[in-house]
Backbone as a printed PyTorch tensor [residue, N CA C, xyz], in Angstrom:
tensor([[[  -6.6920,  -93.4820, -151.3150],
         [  -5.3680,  -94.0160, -151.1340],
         [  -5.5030,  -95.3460, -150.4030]],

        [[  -4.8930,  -96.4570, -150.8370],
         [  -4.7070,  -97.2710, -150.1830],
         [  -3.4850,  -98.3620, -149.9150]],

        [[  -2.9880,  -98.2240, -148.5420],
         [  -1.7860,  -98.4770, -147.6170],
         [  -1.6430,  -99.7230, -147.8020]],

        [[  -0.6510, -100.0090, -148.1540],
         [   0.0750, -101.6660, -147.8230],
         [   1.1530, -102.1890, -147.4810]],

        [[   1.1400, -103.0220, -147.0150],
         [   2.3730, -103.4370, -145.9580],
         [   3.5980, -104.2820, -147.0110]],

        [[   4.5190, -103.8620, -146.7920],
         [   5.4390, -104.5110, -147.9690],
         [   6.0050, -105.3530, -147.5540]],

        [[   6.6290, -106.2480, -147.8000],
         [   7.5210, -107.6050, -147.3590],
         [   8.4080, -107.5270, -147.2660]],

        [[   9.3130, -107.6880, -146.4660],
         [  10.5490, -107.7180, -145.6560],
         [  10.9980, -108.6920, -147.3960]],

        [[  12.6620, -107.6860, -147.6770],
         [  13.4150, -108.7970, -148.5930],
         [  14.5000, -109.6610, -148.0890]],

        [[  13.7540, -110.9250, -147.6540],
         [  14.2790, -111.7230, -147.0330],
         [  15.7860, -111.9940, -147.9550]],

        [[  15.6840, -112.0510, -149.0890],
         [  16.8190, -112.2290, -149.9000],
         [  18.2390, -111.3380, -149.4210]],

        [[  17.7400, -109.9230, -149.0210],
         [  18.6340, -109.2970, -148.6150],
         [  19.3670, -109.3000, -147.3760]],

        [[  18.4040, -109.6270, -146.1340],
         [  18.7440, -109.9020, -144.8780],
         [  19.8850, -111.6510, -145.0250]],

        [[  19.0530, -112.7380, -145.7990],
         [  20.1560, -113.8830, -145.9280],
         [  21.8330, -113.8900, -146.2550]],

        [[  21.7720, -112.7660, -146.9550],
         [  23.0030, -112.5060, -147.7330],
         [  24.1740, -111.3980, -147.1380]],

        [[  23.8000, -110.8330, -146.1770],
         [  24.5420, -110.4560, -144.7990],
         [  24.6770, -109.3100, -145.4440]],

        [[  23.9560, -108.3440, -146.1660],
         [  24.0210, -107.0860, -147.0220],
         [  23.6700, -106.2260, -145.8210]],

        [[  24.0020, -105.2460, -145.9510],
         [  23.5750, -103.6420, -145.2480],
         [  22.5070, -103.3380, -144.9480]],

        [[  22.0090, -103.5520, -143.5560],
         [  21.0630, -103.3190, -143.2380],
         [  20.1050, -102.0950, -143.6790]],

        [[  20.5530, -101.2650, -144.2150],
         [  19.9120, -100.1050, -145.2770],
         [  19.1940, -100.9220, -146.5400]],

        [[  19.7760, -101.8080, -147.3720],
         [  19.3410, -102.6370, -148.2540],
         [  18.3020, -103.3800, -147.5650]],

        [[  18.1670, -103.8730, -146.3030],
         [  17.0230, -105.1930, -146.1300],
         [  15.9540, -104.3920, -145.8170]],

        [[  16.0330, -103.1520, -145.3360],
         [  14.6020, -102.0360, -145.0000],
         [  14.1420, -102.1820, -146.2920]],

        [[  15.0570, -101.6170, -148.0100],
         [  13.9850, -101.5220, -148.9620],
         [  13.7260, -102.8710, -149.4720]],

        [[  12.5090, -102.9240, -149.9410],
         [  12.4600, -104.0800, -151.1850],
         [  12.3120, -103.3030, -152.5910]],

        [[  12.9810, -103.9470, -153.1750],
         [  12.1960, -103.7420, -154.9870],
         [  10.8790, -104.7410, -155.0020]],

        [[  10.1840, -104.2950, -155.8860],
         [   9.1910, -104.6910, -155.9380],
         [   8.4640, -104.8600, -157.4680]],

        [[   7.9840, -105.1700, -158.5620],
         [   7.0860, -105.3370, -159.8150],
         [   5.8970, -104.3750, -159.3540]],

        [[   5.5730, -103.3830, -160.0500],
         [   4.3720, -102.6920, -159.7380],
         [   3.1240, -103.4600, -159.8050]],

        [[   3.4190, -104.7100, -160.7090],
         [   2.2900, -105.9740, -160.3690],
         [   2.1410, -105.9600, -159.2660]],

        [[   3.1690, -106.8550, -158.3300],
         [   2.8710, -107.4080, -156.9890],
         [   2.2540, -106.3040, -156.1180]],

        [[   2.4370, -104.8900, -156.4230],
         [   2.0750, -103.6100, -155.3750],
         [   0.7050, -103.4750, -155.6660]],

        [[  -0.1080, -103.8380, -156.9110],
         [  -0.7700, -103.7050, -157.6590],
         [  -1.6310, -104.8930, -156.5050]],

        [[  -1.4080, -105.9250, -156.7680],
         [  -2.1760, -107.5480, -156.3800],
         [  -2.0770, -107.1370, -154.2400]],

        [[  -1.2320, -106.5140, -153.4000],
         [  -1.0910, -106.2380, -152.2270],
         [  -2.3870, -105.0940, -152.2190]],

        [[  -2.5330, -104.3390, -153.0940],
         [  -3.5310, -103.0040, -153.1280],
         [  -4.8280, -103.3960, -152.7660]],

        [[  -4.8110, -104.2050, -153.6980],
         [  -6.5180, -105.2800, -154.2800],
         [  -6.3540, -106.4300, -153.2040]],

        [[  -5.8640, -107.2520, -152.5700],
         [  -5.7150, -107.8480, -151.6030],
         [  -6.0950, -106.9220, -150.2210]],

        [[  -5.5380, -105.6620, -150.0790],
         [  -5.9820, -104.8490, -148.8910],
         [  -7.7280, -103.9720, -149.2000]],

        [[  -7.7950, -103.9210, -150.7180],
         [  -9.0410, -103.0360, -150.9650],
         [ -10.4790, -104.2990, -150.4840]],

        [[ -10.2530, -105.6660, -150.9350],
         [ -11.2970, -106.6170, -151.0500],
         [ -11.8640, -107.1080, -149.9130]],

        [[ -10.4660, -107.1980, -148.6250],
         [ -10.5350, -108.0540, -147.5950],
         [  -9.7320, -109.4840, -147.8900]],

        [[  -9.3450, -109.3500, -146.2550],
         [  -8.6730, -110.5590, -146.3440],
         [  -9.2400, -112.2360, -146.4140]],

        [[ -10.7930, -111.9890, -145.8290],
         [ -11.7610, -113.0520, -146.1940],
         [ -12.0910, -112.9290, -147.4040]],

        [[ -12.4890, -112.1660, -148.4750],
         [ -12.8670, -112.5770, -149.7580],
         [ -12.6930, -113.5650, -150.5350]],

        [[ -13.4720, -113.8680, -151.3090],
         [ -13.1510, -115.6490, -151.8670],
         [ -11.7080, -115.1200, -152.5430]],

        [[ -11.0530, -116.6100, -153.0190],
         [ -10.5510, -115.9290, -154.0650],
         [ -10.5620, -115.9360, -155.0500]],

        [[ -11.4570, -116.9160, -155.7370],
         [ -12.3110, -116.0620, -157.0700],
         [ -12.3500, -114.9210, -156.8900]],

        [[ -12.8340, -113.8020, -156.3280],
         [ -13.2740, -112.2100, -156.1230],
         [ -12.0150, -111.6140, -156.5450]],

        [[ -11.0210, -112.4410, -155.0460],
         [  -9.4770, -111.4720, -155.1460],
         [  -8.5580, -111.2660, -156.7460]],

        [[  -9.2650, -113.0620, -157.2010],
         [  -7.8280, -113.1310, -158.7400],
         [  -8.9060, -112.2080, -159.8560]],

        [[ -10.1970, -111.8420, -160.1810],
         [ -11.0980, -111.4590, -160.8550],
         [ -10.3600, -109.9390, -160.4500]],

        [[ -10.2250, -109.3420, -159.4730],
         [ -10.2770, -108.0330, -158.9240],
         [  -8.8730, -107.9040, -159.6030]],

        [[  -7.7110, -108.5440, -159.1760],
         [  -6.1950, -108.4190, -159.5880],
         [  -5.9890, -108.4620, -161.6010]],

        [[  -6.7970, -109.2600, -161.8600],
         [  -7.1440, -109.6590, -163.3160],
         [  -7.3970, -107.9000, -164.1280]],

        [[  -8.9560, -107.7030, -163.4950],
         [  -9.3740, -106.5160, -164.1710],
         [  -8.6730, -105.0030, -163.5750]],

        [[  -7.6370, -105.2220, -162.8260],
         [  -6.9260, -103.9120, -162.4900],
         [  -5.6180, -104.1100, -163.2970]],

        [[  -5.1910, -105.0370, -163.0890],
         [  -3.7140, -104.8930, -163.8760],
         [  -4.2120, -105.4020, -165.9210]],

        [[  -5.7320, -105.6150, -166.2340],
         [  -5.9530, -105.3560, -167.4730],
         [  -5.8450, -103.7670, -167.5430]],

        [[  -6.6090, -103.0050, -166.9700],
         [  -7.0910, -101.7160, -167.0560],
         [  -5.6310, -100.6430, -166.7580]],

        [[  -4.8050, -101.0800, -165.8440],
         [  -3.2490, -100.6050, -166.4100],
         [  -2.8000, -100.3700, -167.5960]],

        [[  -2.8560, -101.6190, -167.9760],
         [  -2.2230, -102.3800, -169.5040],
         [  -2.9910, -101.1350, -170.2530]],

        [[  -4.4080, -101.1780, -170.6640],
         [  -5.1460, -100.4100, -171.4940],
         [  -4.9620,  -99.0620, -171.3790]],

        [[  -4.2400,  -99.0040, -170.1970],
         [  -4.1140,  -96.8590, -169.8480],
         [  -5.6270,  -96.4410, -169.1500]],

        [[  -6.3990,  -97.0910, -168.8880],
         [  -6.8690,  -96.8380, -168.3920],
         [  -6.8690,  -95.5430, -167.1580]],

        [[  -5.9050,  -95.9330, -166.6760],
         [  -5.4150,  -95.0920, -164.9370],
         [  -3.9890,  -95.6990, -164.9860]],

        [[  -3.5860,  -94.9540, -164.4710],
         [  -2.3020,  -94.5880, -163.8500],
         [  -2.0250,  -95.1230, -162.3900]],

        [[  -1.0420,  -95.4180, -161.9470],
         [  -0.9340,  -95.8330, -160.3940],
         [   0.8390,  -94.6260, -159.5230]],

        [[   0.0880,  -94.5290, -158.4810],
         [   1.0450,  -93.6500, -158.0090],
         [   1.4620,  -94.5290, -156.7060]],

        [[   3.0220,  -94.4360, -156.5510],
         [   2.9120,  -95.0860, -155.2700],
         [   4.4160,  -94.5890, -154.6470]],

        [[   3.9700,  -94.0250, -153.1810],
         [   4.4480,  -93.4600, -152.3720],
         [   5.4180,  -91.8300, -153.6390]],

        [[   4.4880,  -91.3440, -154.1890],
         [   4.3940,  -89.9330, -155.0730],
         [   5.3970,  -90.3450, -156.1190]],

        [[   5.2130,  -91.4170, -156.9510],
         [   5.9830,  -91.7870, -158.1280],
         [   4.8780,  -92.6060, -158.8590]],

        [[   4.6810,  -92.3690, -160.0130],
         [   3.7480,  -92.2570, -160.8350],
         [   4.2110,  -93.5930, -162.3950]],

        [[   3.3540,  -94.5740, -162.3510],
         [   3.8500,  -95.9260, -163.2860],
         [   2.4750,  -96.0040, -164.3110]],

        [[   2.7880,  -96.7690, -164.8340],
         [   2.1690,  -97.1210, -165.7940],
         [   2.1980,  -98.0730, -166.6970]],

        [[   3.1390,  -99.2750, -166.3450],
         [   3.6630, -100.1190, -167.1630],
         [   4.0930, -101.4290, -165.4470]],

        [[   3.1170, -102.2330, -165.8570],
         [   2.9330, -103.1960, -164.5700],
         [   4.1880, -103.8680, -164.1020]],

        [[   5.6220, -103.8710, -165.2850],
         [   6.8130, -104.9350, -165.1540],
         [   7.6070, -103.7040, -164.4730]],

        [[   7.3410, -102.2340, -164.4080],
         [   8.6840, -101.1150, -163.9970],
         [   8.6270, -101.9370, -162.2030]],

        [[   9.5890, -101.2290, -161.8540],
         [  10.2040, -101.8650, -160.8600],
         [  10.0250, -100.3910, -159.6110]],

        [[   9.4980, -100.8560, -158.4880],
         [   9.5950,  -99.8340, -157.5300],
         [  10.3500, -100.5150, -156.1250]],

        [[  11.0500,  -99.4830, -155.5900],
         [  11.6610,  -99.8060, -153.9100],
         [  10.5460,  -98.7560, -153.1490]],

        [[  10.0500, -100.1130, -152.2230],
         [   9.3750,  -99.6850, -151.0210],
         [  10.4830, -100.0490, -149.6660]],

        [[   9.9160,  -99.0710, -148.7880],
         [  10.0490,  -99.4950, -147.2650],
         [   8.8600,  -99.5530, -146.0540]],

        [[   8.4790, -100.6140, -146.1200],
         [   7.6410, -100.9870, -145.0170],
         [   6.1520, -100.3780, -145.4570]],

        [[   5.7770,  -99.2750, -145.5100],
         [   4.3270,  -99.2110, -145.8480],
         [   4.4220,  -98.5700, -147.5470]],

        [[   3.5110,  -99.0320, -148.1570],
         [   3.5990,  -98.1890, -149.9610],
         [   2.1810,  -97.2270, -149.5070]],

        [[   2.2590,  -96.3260, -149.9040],
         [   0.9480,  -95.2850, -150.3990],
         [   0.7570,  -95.5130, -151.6920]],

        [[  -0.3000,  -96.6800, -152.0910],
         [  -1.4870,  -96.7280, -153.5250],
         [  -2.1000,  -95.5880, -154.3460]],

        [[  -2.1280,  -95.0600, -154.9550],
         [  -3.0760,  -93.9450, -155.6000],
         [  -3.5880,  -94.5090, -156.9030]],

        [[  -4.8360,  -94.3380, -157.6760],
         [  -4.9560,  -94.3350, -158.8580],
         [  -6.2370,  -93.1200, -159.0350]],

        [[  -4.9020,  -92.8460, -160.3700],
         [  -5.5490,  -91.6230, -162.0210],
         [  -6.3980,  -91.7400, -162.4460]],

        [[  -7.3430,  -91.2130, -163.2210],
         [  -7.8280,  -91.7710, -164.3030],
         [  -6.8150,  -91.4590, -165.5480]],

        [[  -6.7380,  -91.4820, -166.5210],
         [  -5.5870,  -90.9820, -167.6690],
         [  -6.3860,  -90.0360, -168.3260]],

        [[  -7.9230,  -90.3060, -168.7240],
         [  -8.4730,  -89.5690, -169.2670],
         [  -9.9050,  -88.9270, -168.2640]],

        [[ -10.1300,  -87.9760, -168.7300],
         [ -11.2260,  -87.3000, -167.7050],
         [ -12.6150,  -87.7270, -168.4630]],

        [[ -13.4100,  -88.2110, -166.9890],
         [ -14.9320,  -88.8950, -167.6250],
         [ -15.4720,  -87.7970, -167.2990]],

        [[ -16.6890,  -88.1070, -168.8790],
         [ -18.1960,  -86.9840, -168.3770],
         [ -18.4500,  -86.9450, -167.3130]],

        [[ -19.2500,  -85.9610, -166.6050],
         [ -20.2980,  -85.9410, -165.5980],
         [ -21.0970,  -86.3210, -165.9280]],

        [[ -21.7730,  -87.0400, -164.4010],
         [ -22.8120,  -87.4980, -164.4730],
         [ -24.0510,  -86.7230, -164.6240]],

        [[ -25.1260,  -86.7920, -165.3940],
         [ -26.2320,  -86.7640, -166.2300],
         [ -27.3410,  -87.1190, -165.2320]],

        [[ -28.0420,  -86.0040, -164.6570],
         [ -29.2810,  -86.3030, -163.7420],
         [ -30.4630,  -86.3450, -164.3320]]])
């Protein structure tokens, strides 16, 4: 599992909305996706590493590869839309089950 810190929706706090609204953000399961891989790599990593890492995870989405779960809601399509508050819980599936490994 891996934890990430979500961004305050500044959009919501400007607009004098309900303080219940500025706790959540919506979010692109992309961007939760690119915060994941940003917290998995390090925050020093080049960023060649970081856009290569964000590249081949949100390809391997696309392909079905794995599945992504976040905070126990389950996506699969990088444009669906999720509301976080303050920390997301990351998970990834595989979709399909790999052989064992072969000694």
């Amino acid at each position: 599992m891996i934890r990430v810190k979500v961004p305050l929706d500044v959009h919501a706090v400007a607009t004098g909305g309900s303080g219940a609204f500025a706790l959540a953000t919506p979010l692109r399961i992309r961007d939760v996706l690119e915060f994941a891989v940003r917290e998995a790599v390090g925050l020093r990593a080049p960023h060649d590493k970081f856009s290569r890492s964000v590249h081949r995870t949100l390809a391997g989405l696309a392909a079905g590869d794995f599945i992504v779960e976040i905070n126990g809601r389950r996506f699969a399509d990088a444009e669906a839309v999720v509301v976080c508050e303050r920390i997301a819980d990351v998970r990834f599936f595989l979709t399909r089950r790999r052989a064992a490994l072969q000694t």
